[in-house]
């Protein structure tokens, strides 16, 4: 039996289908179906049951001998969230309980961390589990901080030479885009957010740069299609001797202006772009640059080509058309 927390969400629902492709059907999804979209995402998925997060640990304890793996993707993922107590409960304490369960019952674990843990990038984007390195990182928002605390929790367990799960993988997802993210509304990827607007011939508003050395629209992020994230996750799942924190990105940062122009071109629409001031509540935790260092992943043996932005956007548009999403 495989447990997938957040299995009705963006990456989670896509993971269910990826697991189905490798003949995994004995899947338990832990999530809240609080929108029609989430229900729709799972329409053709093959899984055993769906349980509410409040019932997860009762279920785990009753079925511990049947569980072979946990993919922990569930979290409050709103980057502008201000209720830190709620973030700690959902993103940190809940994760610690899952970790302890995996250690006790010798169950493998893949969990979602985030590139937001790197903060402004001044300390690099090194996917290290070293306590010394992790202590240098300063996330810019409370969401990133809650994710960072769990990375630190694991690093401390390693430093103290405590028992660990037979396999543990922390994935620092960069800017992931793809189908099944419309339920996230304003928190969806910029690519999925802009597509319907460009289709309607609307003017696209991008944030101005508030740094003298960066031109408007040339803030850069590492954008990765969800299908590449799934390939990496399934590959690691099938490599039980590998453990550690890994970056999940392309390794190639791209400017927002480039991304927008690619979308206009692929949708065959005339460019309409306007630059606006970044809202104050966003500006204080805004990342101007992210770049996944994927050397560790490559050295571990992952050799599959990761889609560059142009190819990823084309693939995404085809999937949207196919799914009528």
PDB file of C-alpha atoms in Angstrom:
ATOM      1  CA  UNK A   1       0.000   0.000   0.000  1.00  0.00           C
ATOM      2  CA  UNK A   2       1.222   3.488  -0.907  1.00  0.00           C
ATOM      3  CA  UNK A   3       0.059   6.617   0.941  1.00  0.00           C
ATOM      4  CA  UNK A   4      -0.046   9.933  -0.936  1.00  0.00           C
ATOM      5  CA  UNK A   5      -0.816  12.999   1.177  1.00  0.00           C
ATOM      6  CA  UNK A   6      -2.075  15.934  -0.860  1.00  0.00           C
ATOM      7  CA  UNK A   7      -3.054  13.346  -3.474  1.00  0.00           C
ATOM      8  CA  UNK A   8      -5.935  15.407  -4.867  1.00  0.00           C
ATOM      9  CA  UNK A   9      -3.794  18.535  -5.273  1.00  0.00           C
ATOM     10  CA  UNK A  10      -1.564  19.680  -8.106  1.00  0.00           C
ATOM     11  CA  UNK A  11       1.561  17.529  -7.933  1.00  0.00           C
ATOM     12  CA  UNK A  12      -0.244  14.868  -5.891  1.00  0.00           C
ATOM     13  CA  UNK A  13      -2.993  14.145  -8.428  1.00  0.00           C
ATOM     14  CA  UNK A  14      -0.431  13.999 -11.216  1.00  0.00           C
ATOM     15  CA  UNK A  15       1.596  11.565  -9.096  1.00  0.00           C
ATOM     16  CA  UNK A  16      -1.399   9.224  -8.729  1.00  0.00           C
ATOM     17  CA  UNK A  17      -1.543   8.835 -12.522  1.00  0.00           C
ATOM     18  CA  UNK A  18       2.242   8.361 -12.691  1.00  0.00           C
ATOM     19  CA  UNK A  19       1.993   5.587 -10.097  1.00  0.00           C
ATOM     20  CA  UNK A  20      -0.887   4.022 -12.049  1.00  0.00           C
ATOM     21  CA  UNK A  21       1.373   3.936 -15.113  1.00  0.00           C
ATOM     22  CA  UNK A  22       3.833   1.729 -13.241  1.00  0.00           C
ATOM     23  CA  UNK A  23       0.939  -0.534 -12.173  1.00  0.00           C
ATOM     24  CA  UNK A  24       0.564   0.834  -8.643  1.00  0.00           C
ATOM     25  CA  UNK A  25      -3.153   0.847  -7.773  1.00  0.00           C
ATOM     26  CA  UNK A  26      -3.147   0.038  -4.059  1.00  0.00           C
ATOM     27  CA  UNK A  27      -2.985   3.737  -3.234  1.00  0.00           C
ATOM     28  CA  UNK A  28      -4.535   5.604  -0.317  1.00  0.00           C
ATOM     29  CA  UNK A  29      -5.040   9.322  -0.887  1.00  0.00           C
ATOM     30  CA  UNK A  30      -5.001  11.648   2.089  1.00  0.00           C
ATOM     31  CA  UNK A  31      -6.560  15.005   1.214  1.00  0.00           C
ATOM     32  CA  UNK A  32      -9.533  17.321   1.587  1.00  0.00           C
ATOM     33  CA  UNK A  33     -11.774  17.364  -1.485  1.00  0.00           C
ATOM     34  CA  UNK A  34     -12.826  20.967  -0.960  1.00  0.00           C
ATOM     35  CA  UNK A  35     -13.413  21.885  -4.604  1.00  0.00           C
ATOM     36  CA  UNK A  36     -15.097  20.398  -7.670  1.00  0.00           C
ATOM     37  CA  UNK A  37     -11.804  20.721  -9.514  1.00  0.00           C
ATOM     38  CA  UNK A  38      -9.956  18.412  -7.103  1.00  0.00           C
ATOM     39  CA  UNK A  39     -12.696  15.826  -7.544  1.00  0.00           C
ATOM     40  CA  UNK A  40     -12.366  16.177 -11.312  1.00  0.00           C
ATOM     41  CA  UNK A  41      -8.589  15.687 -11.190  1.00  0.00           C
ATOM     42  CA  UNK A  42      -9.063  12.179  -9.776  1.00  0.00           C
ATOM     43  CA  UNK A  43     -11.881  11.178 -12.132  1.00  0.00           C
ATOM     44  CA  UNK A  44      -9.823   8.577 -14.036  1.00  0.00           C
ATOM     45  CA  UNK A  45      -7.332   7.753 -11.281  1.00  0.00           C
ATOM     46  CA  UNK A  46      -7.066   4.276  -9.801  1.00  0.00           C
ATOM     47  CA  UNK A  47      -6.770   4.250  -6.024  1.00  0.00           C
ATOM     48  CA  UNK A  48      -8.164   2.344  -3.053  1.00  0.00           C
ATOM     49  CA  UNK A  49      -9.691   4.972  -0.766  1.00  0.00           C
ATOM     50  CA  UNK A  50      -9.544   8.653   0.078  1.00  0.00           C
ATOM     51  CA  UNK A  51      -9.213   9.728   3.708  1.00  0.00           C
ATOM     52  CA  UNK A  52      -9.283  13.091   5.456  1.00  0.00           C
ATOM     53  CA  UNK A  53      -5.992  14.335   6.987  1.00  0.00           C
ATOM     54  CA  UNK A  54      -7.616  14.304  10.444  1.00  0.00           C
ATOM     55  CA  UNK A  55      -7.975  10.520  10.149  1.00  0.00           C
ATOM     56  CA  UNK A  56      -4.542   9.807   8.691  1.00  0.00           C
ATOM     57  CA  UNK A  57      -2.647   8.671  11.784  1.00  0.00           C
ATOM     58  CA  UNK A  58      -5.457   6.420  12.977  1.00  0.00           C
ATOM     59  CA  UNK A  59      -5.404   4.798   9.552  1.00  0.00           C
ATOM     60  CA  UNK A  60      -1.597   4.521   9.504  1.00  0.00           C
ATOM     61  CA  UNK A  61      -1.435   2.888  12.914  1.00  0.00           C
ATOM     62  CA  UNK A  62      -4.153   0.353  12.040  1.00  0.00           C
ATOM     63  CA  UNK A  63      -2.533  -0.536   8.710  1.00  0.00           C
ATOM     64  CA  UNK A  64       1.184  -0.103   9.430  1.00  0.00           C
ATOM     65  CA  UNK A  65       2.127  -3.632   8.331  1.00  0.00           C
ATOM     66  CA  UNK A  66       0.539  -3.126   4.889  1.00  0.00           C
ATOM     67  CA  UNK A  67       2.153   0.218   4.068  1.00  0.00           C
ATOM     68  CA  UNK A  68       5.270   0.095   1.910  1.00  0.00           C
ATOM     69  CA  UNK A  69       5.785   3.783   1.094  1.00  0.00           C
ATOM     70  CA  UNK A  70       4.613   7.333   1.822  1.00  0.00           C
ATOM     71  CA  UNK A  71       4.696  10.290  -0.560  1.00  0.00           C
ATOM     72  CA  UNK A  72       4.090  13.308   1.659  1.00  0.00           C
ATOM     73  CA  UNK A  73       3.013  16.209  -0.570  1.00  0.00           C
ATOM     74  CA  UNK A  74       0.185  17.663   1.512  1.00  0.00           C
ATOM     75  CA  UNK A  75       0.751  21.140   2.946  1.00  0.00           C
ATOM     76  CA  UNK A  76      -0.518  24.673   3.161  1.00  0.00           C
ATOM     77  CA  UNK A  77       1.274  26.000   0.082  1.00  0.00           C
ATOM     78  CA  UNK A  78       0.113  29.635   0.122  1.00  0.00           C
ATOM     79  CA  UNK A  79       3.326  31.656  -0.038  1.00  0.00           C
ATOM     80  CA  UNK A  80       1.604  34.767   1.346  1.00  0.00           C
ATOM     81  CA  UNK A  81       0.096  32.951   4.363  1.00  0.00           C
ATOM     82  CA  UNK A  82       0.403  34.903   7.616  1.00  0.00           C
ATOM     83  CA  UNK A  83      -0.968  32.421  10.197  1.00  0.00           C
ATOM     84  CA  UNK A  84       2.345  30.939  11.294  1.00  0.00           C
ATOM     85  CA  UNK A  85       0.772  28.791  14.007  1.00  0.00           C
ATOM     86  CA  UNK A  86      -1.396  27.084  11.375  1.00  0.00           C
ATOM     87  CA  UNK A  87       1.576  26.686   9.017  1.00  0.00           C
ATOM     88  CA  UNK A  88       3.644  25.076  11.768  1.00  0.00           C
ATOM     89  CA  UNK A  89       0.863  22.634  12.625  1.00  0.00           C
ATOM     90  CA  UNK A  90       0.236  21.581   9.017  1.00  0.00           C
ATOM     91  CA  UNK A  91       3.659  21.857   7.386  1.00  0.00           C
ATOM     92  CA  UNK A  92       6.031  21.083  10.239  1.00  0.00           C
ATOM     93  CA  UNK A  93       4.390  19.168  13.091  1.00  0.00           C
ATOM     94  CA  UNK A  94       2.301  16.961  10.761  1.00  0.00           C
ATOM     95  CA  UNK A  95       5.459  16.149   8.773  1.00  0.00           C
ATOM     96  CA  UNK A  96       7.406  15.295  11.935  1.00  0.00           C
ATOM     97  CA  UNK A  97       4.692  12.808  12.913  1.00  0.00           C
ATOM     98  CA  UNK A  98       4.899  11.159   9.487  1.00  0.00           C
ATOM     99  CA  UNK A  99       8.694  10.984   9.804  1.00  0.00           C
ATOM    100  CA  UNK A 100       8.445   9.294  13.219  1.00  0.00           C
ATOM    101  CA  UNK A 101       5.904   6.801  11.846  1.00  0.00           C
ATOM    102  CA  UNK A 102       8.222   5.940   8.931  1.00  0.00           C
ATOM    103  CA  UNK A 103      11.196   5.472  11.276  1.00  0.00           C
ATOM    104  CA  UNK A 104       9.240   3.265  13.673  1.00  0.00           C
ATOM    105  CA  UNK A 105       7.732   1.096  10.923  1.00  0.00           C
ATOM    106  CA  UNK A 106      10.708   1.123   8.527  1.00  0.00           C
ATOM    107  CA  UNK A 107       8.777   2.730   5.670  1.00  0.00           C
ATOM    108  CA  UNK A 108      10.314   4.758   2.824  1.00  0.00           C
ATOM    109  CA  UNK A 109       9.406   8.439   2.543  1.00  0.00           C
ATOM    110  CA  UNK A 110       9.499  11.068  -0.185  1.00  0.00           C
ATOM    111  CA  UNK A 111       8.378  14.506   1.000  1.00  0.00           C
ATOM    112  CA  UNK A 112       7.948  17.909  -0.605  1.00  0.00           C
ATOM    113  CA  UNK A 113      10.250  20.688   0.487  1.00  0.00           C
ATOM    114  CA  UNK A 114      10.501  23.902  -1.528  1.00  0.00           C
ATOM    115  CA  UNK A 115      12.910  26.230  -3.313  1.00  0.00           C
ATOM    116  CA  UNK A 116      11.435  28.987  -1.144  1.00  0.00           C
ATOM    117  CA  UNK A 117      13.649  27.633   1.659  1.00  0.00           C
ATOM    118  CA  UNK A 118      16.644  29.218  -0.140  1.00  0.00           C
ATOM    119  CA  UNK A 119      15.385  32.751   0.477  1.00  0.00           C
ATOM    120  CA  UNK A 120      17.066  35.390  -1.683  1.00  0.00           C
ATOM    121  CA  UNK A 121      19.629  32.888  -2.968  1.00  0.00           C
ATOM    122  CA  UNK A 122      22.584  34.661  -1.349  1.00  0.00           C
ATOM    123  CA  UNK A 123      23.702  31.342   0.163  1.00  0.00           C
ATOM    124  CA  UNK A 124      23.314  29.471  -3.103  1.00  0.00           C
ATOM    125  CA  UNK A 125      20.902  26.721  -4.122  1.00  0.00           C
ATOM    126  CA  UNK A 126      22.791  23.708  -2.868  1.00  0.00           C
ATOM    127  CA  UNK A 127      20.588  20.700  -2.066  1.00  0.00           C
ATOM    128  CA  UNK A 128      22.569  19.752   1.012  1.00  0.00           C
ATOM    129  CA  UNK A 129      21.243  18.155   4.195  1.00  0.00           C
ATOM    130  CA  UNK A 130      24.210  19.534   6.127  1.00  0.00           C
ATOM    131  CA  UNK A 131      23.086  21.259   9.325  1.00  0.00           C
ATOM    132  CA  UNK A 132      25.823  23.871   8.897  1.00  0.00           C
ATOM    133  CA  UNK A 133      24.570  24.791   5.401  1.00  0.00           C
ATOM    134  CA  UNK A 134      20.849  24.659   6.217  1.00  0.00           C
ATOM    135  CA  UNK A 135      21.358  26.999   9.179  1.00  0.00           C
ATOM    136  CA  UNK A 136      22.640  29.656   6.752  1.00  0.00           C
ATOM    137  CA  UNK A 137      19.398  29.724   4.743  1.00  0.00           C
ATOM    138  CA  UNK A 138      16.910  32.523   5.436  1.00  0.00           C
ATOM    139  CA  UNK A 139      13.482  31.905   3.840  1.00  0.00           C
ATOM    140  CA  UNK A 140      11.684  35.112   2.877  1.00  0.00           C
ATOM    141  CA  UNK A 141       8.157  34.012   3.825  1.00  0.00           C
ATOM    142  CA  UNK A 142       6.466  31.987   6.552  1.00  0.00           C
ATOM    143  CA  UNK A 143       5.582  29.170   4.149  1.00  0.00           C
ATOM    144  CA  UNK A 144       9.254  28.768   3.218  1.00  0.00           C
ATOM    145  CA  UNK A 145      10.210  28.926   6.886  1.00  0.00           C
ATOM    146  CA  UNK A 146       7.759  26.135   7.792  1.00  0.00           C
ATOM    147  CA  UNK A 147       9.231  23.923   5.057  1.00  0.00           C
ATOM    148  CA  UNK A 148      12.778  24.816   6.081  1.00  0.00           C
ATOM    149  CA  UNK A 149      12.127  23.793   9.677  1.00  0.00           C
ATOM    150  CA  UNK A 150      11.309  20.252   8.594  1.00  0.00           C
ATOM    151  CA  UNK A 151      14.520  20.053   6.526  1.00  0.00           C
ATOM    152  CA  UNK A 152      16.373  21.182   9.665  1.00  0.00           C
ATOM    153  CA  UNK A 153      14.523  18.613  11.786  1.00  0.00           C
ATOM    154  CA  UNK A 154      15.786  15.810   9.542  1.00  0.00           C
ATOM    155  CA  UNK A 155      19.307  17.247   9.440  1.00  0.00           C
ATOM    156  CA  UNK A 156      19.379  17.261  13.235  1.00  0.00           C
ATOM    157  CA  UNK A 157      18.276  13.592  13.314  1.00  0.00           C
ATOM    158  CA  UNK A 158      21.172  12.757  10.983  1.00  0.00           C
ATOM    159  CA  UNK A 159      23.670  14.803  13.019  1.00  0.00           C
ATOM    160  CA  UNK A 160      22.552  13.035  16.205  1.00  0.00           C
ATOM    161  CA  UNK A 161      22.923   9.666  14.442  1.00  0.00           C
ATOM    162  CA  UNK A 162      19.335   8.729  15.175  1.00  0.00           C
ATOM    163  CA  UNK A 163      17.403   6.030  13.337  1.00  0.00           C
ATOM    164  CA  UNK A 164      16.156   7.091   9.885  1.00  0.00           C
ATOM    165  CA  UNK A 165      13.578   5.625   7.492  1.00  0.00           C
ATOM    166  CA  UNK A 166      15.066   2.967   5.139  1.00  0.00           C
ATOM    167  CA  UNK A 167      14.856   5.595   2.390  1.00  0.00           C
ATOM    168  CA  UNK A 168      14.115   9.285   2.809  1.00  0.00           C
ATOM    169  CA  UNK A 169      14.000  11.895   0.054  1.00  0.00           C
ATOM    170  CA  UNK A 170      13.339  15.620   0.440  1.00  0.00           C
ATOM    171  CA  UNK A 171      12.446  17.341  -2.838  1.00  0.00           C
ATOM    172  CA  UNK A 172      13.058  21.072  -3.159  1.00  0.00           C
ATOM    173  CA  UNK A 173      10.566  21.876  -5.905  1.00  0.00           C
ATOM    174  CA  UNK A 174      11.285  25.028  -7.889  1.00  0.00           C
ATOM    175  CA  UNK A 175       8.575  26.720 -10.017  1.00  0.00           C
ATOM    176  CA  UNK A 176       6.417  23.778 -11.068  1.00  0.00           C
ATOM    177  CA  UNK A 177       3.698  24.188 -13.714  1.00  0.00           C
ATOM    178  CA  UNK A 178       1.282  21.830 -15.442  1.00  0.00           C
ATOM    179  CA  UNK A 179      -2.302  20.554 -15.481  1.00  0.00           C
ATOM    180  CA  UNK A 180      -4.454  20.201 -12.343  1.00  0.00           C
ATOM    181  CA  UNK A 181      -3.506  23.442 -10.626  1.00  0.00           C
ATOM    182  CA  UNK A 182      -6.526  25.687 -11.264  1.00  0.00           C
ATOM    183  CA  UNK A 183      -7.885  25.044  -7.762  1.00  0.00           C
ATOM    184  CA  UNK A 184      -4.908  27.009  -6.439  1.00  0.00           C
ATOM    185  CA  UNK A 185      -6.329  30.196  -7.978  1.00  0.00           C
ATOM    186  CA  UNK A 186      -3.822  33.037  -7.489  1.00  0.00           C
ATOM    187  CA  UNK A 187      -1.281  30.575  -6.092  1.00  0.00           C
ATOM    188  CA  UNK A 188      -1.108  28.574  -9.342  1.00  0.00           C
ATOM    189  CA  UNK A 189       1.989  28.870 -11.538  1.00  0.00           C
ATOM    190  CA  UNK A 190       2.358  32.072 -13.534  1.00  0.00           C
ATOM    191  CA  UNK A 191       2.167  29.987 -16.727  1.00  0.00           C
ATOM    192  CA  UNK A 192      -1.240  28.487 -15.924  1.00  0.00           C
ATOM    193  CA  UNK A 193      -2.397  31.880 -14.626  1.00  0.00           C
ATOM    194  CA  UNK A 194      -1.485  33.737 -17.824  1.00  0.00           C
ATOM    195  CA  UNK A 195      -2.770  31.260 -20.432  1.00  0.00           C
ATOM    196  CA  UNK A 196      -6.525  32.029 -20.103  1.00  0.00           C
ATOM    197  CA  UNK A 197      -5.798  35.762 -19.988  1.00  0.00           C
ATOM    198  CA  UNK A 198      -3.746  35.659 -23.193  1.00  0.00           C
ATOM    199  CA  UNK A 199      -6.435  33.544 -24.872  1.00  0.00           C
ATOM    200  CA  UNK A 200      -8.920  36.340 -24.073  1.00  0.00           C
ATOM    201  CA  UNK A 201      -6.553  38.958 -25.608  1.00  0.00           C
ATOM    202  CA  UNK A 202      -6.094  40.603 -22.213  1.00  0.00           C
ATOM    203  CA  UNK A 203      -3.157  42.839 -21.324  1.00  0.00           C
ATOM    204  CA  UNK A 204      -0.613  40.926 -19.255  1.00  0.00           C
ATOM    205  CA  UNK A 205       0.707  42.652 -16.158  1.00  0.00           C
ATOM    206  CA  UNK A 206       4.178  41.747 -14.945  1.00  0.00           C
ATOM    207  CA  UNK A 207       5.922  43.071 -11.853  1.00  0.00           C
ATOM    208  CA  UNK A 208       8.470  45.828 -12.298  1.00  0.00           C
ATOM    209  CA  UNK A 209      11.963  45.205 -11.020  1.00  0.00           C
ATOM    210  CA  UNK A 210      12.807  47.140  -7.879  1.00  0.00           C
ATOM    211  CA  UNK A 211      16.524  46.498  -8.265  1.00  0.00           C
ATOM    212  CA  UNK A 212      18.707  48.787 -10.370  1.00  0.00           C
ATOM    213  CA  UNK A 213      20.782  45.963 -11.844  1.00  0.00           C
ATOM    214  CA  UNK A 214      17.725  44.002 -13.069  1.00  0.00           C
ATOM    215  CA  UNK A 215      15.497  45.302 -15.869  1.00  0.00           C
ATOM    216  CA  UNK A 216      11.702  45.052 -15.680  1.00  0.00           C
ATOM    217  CA  UNK A 217      10.626  41.518 -16.556  1.00  0.00           C
ATOM    218  CA  UNK A 218      14.118  40.079 -16.190  1.00  0.00           C
ATOM    219  CA  UNK A 219      13.560  38.616 -12.752  1.00  0.00           C
ATOM    220  CA  UNK A 220      14.432  34.946 -13.282  1.00  0.00           C
ATOM    221  CA  UNK A 221      13.044  31.698 -11.936  1.00  0.00           C
ATOM    222  CA  UNK A 222      13.670  28.024 -12.615  1.00  0.00           C
ATOM    223  CA  UNK A 223      10.448  26.752 -14.232  1.00  0.00           C
ATOM    224  CA  UNK A 224       9.937  22.979 -14.438  1.00  0.00           C
ATOM    225  CA  UNK A 225       7.038  21.036 -15.929  1.00  0.00           C
ATOM    226  CA  UNK A 226       5.257  18.702 -13.518  1.00  0.00           C
ATOM    227  CA  UNK A 227       5.919  15.687 -15.794  1.00  0.00           C
ATOM    228  CA  UNK A 228       9.653  16.073 -15.157  1.00  0.00           C
ATOM    229  CA  UNK A 229       9.004  16.249 -11.403  1.00  0.00           C
ATOM    230  CA  UNK A 230       7.072  12.973 -11.658  1.00  0.00           C
ATOM    231  CA  UNK A 231       9.844  11.276 -13.628  1.00  0.00           C
ATOM    232  CA  UNK A 232      12.336  12.273 -10.931  1.00  0.00           C
ATOM    233  CA  UNK A 233      10.034  11.133  -8.120  1.00  0.00           C
ATOM    234  CA  UNK A 234       9.323   7.728  -9.672  1.00  0.00           C
ATOM    235  CA  UNK A 235      13.024   7.254 -10.456  1.00  0.00           C
ATOM    236  CA  UNK A 236      13.977   7.961  -6.821  1.00  0.00           C
ATOM    237  CA  UNK A 237      11.150   5.724  -5.574  1.00  0.00           C
ATOM    238  CA  UNK A 238      12.726   2.896  -7.571  1.00  0.00           C
ATOM    239  CA  UNK A 239      16.189   3.609  -6.119  1.00  0.00           C
ATOM    240  CA  UNK A 240      15.808   2.545  -2.455  1.00  0.00           C
ATOM    241  CA  UNK A 241      19.535   2.911  -1.756  1.00  0.00           C
ATOM    242  CA  UNK A 242      19.440   6.655  -2.447  1.00  0.00           C
ATOM    243  CA  UNK A 243      18.482   9.121   0.301  1.00  0.00           C
ATOM    244  CA  UNK A 244      18.913  12.863   0.769  1.00  0.00           C
ATOM    245  CA  UNK A 245      17.619  16.282  -0.217  1.00  0.00           C
ATOM    246  CA  UNK A 246      17.404  16.928  -3.967  1.00  0.00           C
ATOM    247  CA  UNK A 247      16.605  20.013  -6.024  1.00  0.00           C
ATOM    248  CA  UNK A 248      13.831  19.526  -8.580  1.00  0.00           C
ATOM    249  CA  UNK A 249      14.299  22.081 -11.341  1.00  0.00           C
ATOM    250  CA  UNK A 250      15.805  22.440 -14.805  1.00  0.00           C
ATOM    251  CA  UNK A 251      19.028  24.136 -13.746  1.00  0.00           C
ATOM    252  CA  UNK A 252      18.281  26.947 -16.218  1.00  0.00           C
ATOM    253  CA  UNK A 253      16.623  30.116 -14.870  1.00  0.00           C
ATOM    254  CA  UNK A 254      14.412  32.031 -17.309  1.00  0.00           C
ATOM    255  CA  UNK A 255      13.105  35.606 -17.293  1.00  0.00           C
ATOM    256  CA  UNK A 256       9.398  36.332 -16.822  1.00  0.00           C
ATOM    257  CA  UNK A 257       9.432  38.419 -20.004  1.00  0.00           C
ATOM    258  CA  UNK A 258      10.758  35.427 -21.984  1.00  0.00           C
ATOM    259  CA  UNK A 259       8.110  33.156 -20.511  1.00  0.00           C
ATOM    260  CA  UNK A 260       5.330  35.615 -21.410  1.00  0.00           C
ATOM    261  CA  UNK A 261       6.562  36.072 -24.973  1.00  0.00           C
ATOM    262  CA  UNK A 262       6.737  32.282 -25.442  1.00  0.00           C
ATOM    263  CA  UNK A 263       3.102  32.026 -24.327  1.00  0.00           C
ATOM    264  CA  UNK A 264       1.962  34.776 -26.707  1.00  0.00           C
ATOM    265  CA  UNK A 265       3.781  33.062 -29.573  1.00  0.00           C
ATOM    266  CA  UNK A 266       2.378  29.592 -28.850  1.00  0.00           C
ATOM    267  CA  UNK A 267      -1.156  30.934 -28.419  1.00  0.00           C
ATOM    268  CA  UNK A 268      -0.793  33.003 -31.606  1.00  0.00           C
ATOM    269  CA  UNK A 269      -1.814  36.235 -29.898  1.00  0.00           C
ATOM    270  CA  UNK A 270      -0.484  39.785 -30.207  1.00  0.00           C
ATOM    271  CA  UNK A 271       1.795  40.785 -27.324  1.00  0.00           C
ATOM    272  CA  UNK A 272       0.211  43.083 -24.737  1.00  0.00           C
ATOM    273  CA  UNK A 273       2.512  43.526 -21.749  1.00  0.00           C
ATOM    274  CA  UNK A 274       2.450  46.164 -19.009  1.00  0.00           C
ATOM    275  CA  UNK A 275       4.759  46.478 -16.005  1.00  0.00           C
ATOM    276  CA  UNK A 276       3.246  47.311 -12.613  1.00  0.00           C
ATOM    277  CA  UNK A 277       4.673  47.942  -9.154  1.00  0.00           C
ATOM    278  CA  UNK A 278       5.080  44.844  -7.035  1.00  0.00           C
ATOM    279  CA  UNK A 279       2.535  44.911  -4.163  1.00  0.00           C
ATOM    280  CA  UNK A 280       4.160  45.552  -0.782  1.00  0.00           C
ATOM    281  CA  UNK A 281       2.927  42.268   0.708  1.00  0.00           C
ATOM    282  CA  UNK A 282       4.645  40.406  -2.163  1.00  0.00           C
ATOM    283  CA  UNK A 283       7.763  42.565  -2.468  1.00  0.00           C
ATOM    284  CA  UNK A 284       9.069  41.812   1.029  1.00  0.00           C
ATOM    285  CA  UNK A 285       9.405  38.084   0.245  1.00  0.00           C
ATOM    286  CA  UNK A 286       9.968  38.252  -3.522  1.00  0.00           C
ATOM    287  CA  UNK A 287      12.665  36.012  -5.013  1.00  0.00           C
ATOM    288  CA  UNK A 288      14.414  37.783  -7.895  1.00  0.00           C
ATOM    289  CA  UNK A 289      16.421  34.747  -8.942  1.00  0.00           C
ATOM    290  CA  UNK A 290      16.242  30.994  -8.467  1.00  0.00           C
ATOM    291  CA  UNK A 291      18.345  28.302 -10.103  1.00  0.00           C
ATOM    292  CA  UNK A 292      18.264  24.645  -9.177  1.00  0.00           C
ATOM    293  CA  UNK A 293      21.686  23.076  -8.780  1.00  0.00           C
ATOM    294  CA  UNK A 294      20.885  19.583 -10.125  1.00  0.00           C
ATOM    295  CA  UNK A 295      24.434  18.188 -10.049  1.00  0.00           C
ATOM    296  CA  UNK A 296      23.619  15.973  -7.076  1.00  0.00           C
ATOM    297  CA  UNK A 297      20.651  14.441  -8.914  1.00  0.00           C
ATOM    298  CA  UNK A 298      22.766  13.844 -12.018  1.00  0.00           C
ATOM    299  CA  UNK A 299      25.638  12.335 -10.028  1.00  0.00           C
ATOM    300  CA  UNK A 300      23.129   9.989  -8.390  1.00  0.00           C
ATOM    301  CA  UNK A 301      22.394   8.578 -11.844  1.00  0.00           C
ATOM    302  CA  UNK A 302      19.338  10.470 -13.107  1.00  0.00           C
ATOM    303  CA  UNK A 303      20.111  10.979 -16.795  1.00  0.00           C
ATOM    304  CA  UNK A 304      16.766  11.780 -18.433  1.00  0.00           C
ATOM    305  CA  UNK A 305      16.528  15.092 -20.307  1.00  0.00           C
ATOM    306  CA  UNK A 306      14.526  17.744 -18.451  1.00  0.00           C
ATOM    307  CA  UNK A 307      12.339  19.885 -20.699  1.00  0.00           C
ATOM    308  CA  UNK A 308      13.473  23.434 -21.373  1.00  0.00           C
ATOM    309  CA  UNK A 309      10.823  26.126 -20.980  1.00  0.00           C
ATOM    310  CA  UNK A 310       9.806  26.297 -24.661  1.00  0.00           C
ATOM    311  CA  UNK A 311       9.221  22.537 -24.838  1.00  0.00           C
ATOM    312  CA  UNK A 312       7.520  22.410 -21.458  1.00  0.00           C
ATOM    313  CA  UNK A 313       5.035  25.129 -22.400  1.00  0.00           C
ATOM    314  CA  UNK A 314       4.196  23.394 -25.689  1.00  0.00           C
ATOM    315  CA  UNK A 315       3.669  20.110 -23.835  1.00  0.00           C
ATOM    316  CA  UNK A 316       1.524  21.857 -21.214  1.00  0.00           C
ATOM    317  CA  UNK A 317      -0.726  23.458 -23.838  1.00  0.00           C
ATOM    318  CA  UNK A 318      -1.233  20.098 -25.546  1.00  0.00           C
ATOM    319  CA  UNK A 319      -2.156  18.490 -22.232  1.00  0.00           C
ATOM    320  CA  UNK A 320      -4.605  21.269 -21.423  1.00  0.00           C
ATOM    321  CA  UNK A 321      -6.272  20.841 -24.799  1.00  0.00           C
ATOM    322  CA  UNK A 322      -6.454  17.084 -24.367  1.00  0.00           C
ATOM    323  CA  UNK A 323      -7.887  17.324 -20.842  1.00  0.00           C
ATOM    324  CA  UNK A 324     -10.113  20.305 -21.609  1.00  0.00           C
ATOM    325  CA  UNK A 325      -8.645  21.632 -18.354  1.00  0.00           C
TER     326      UNK A 325
END
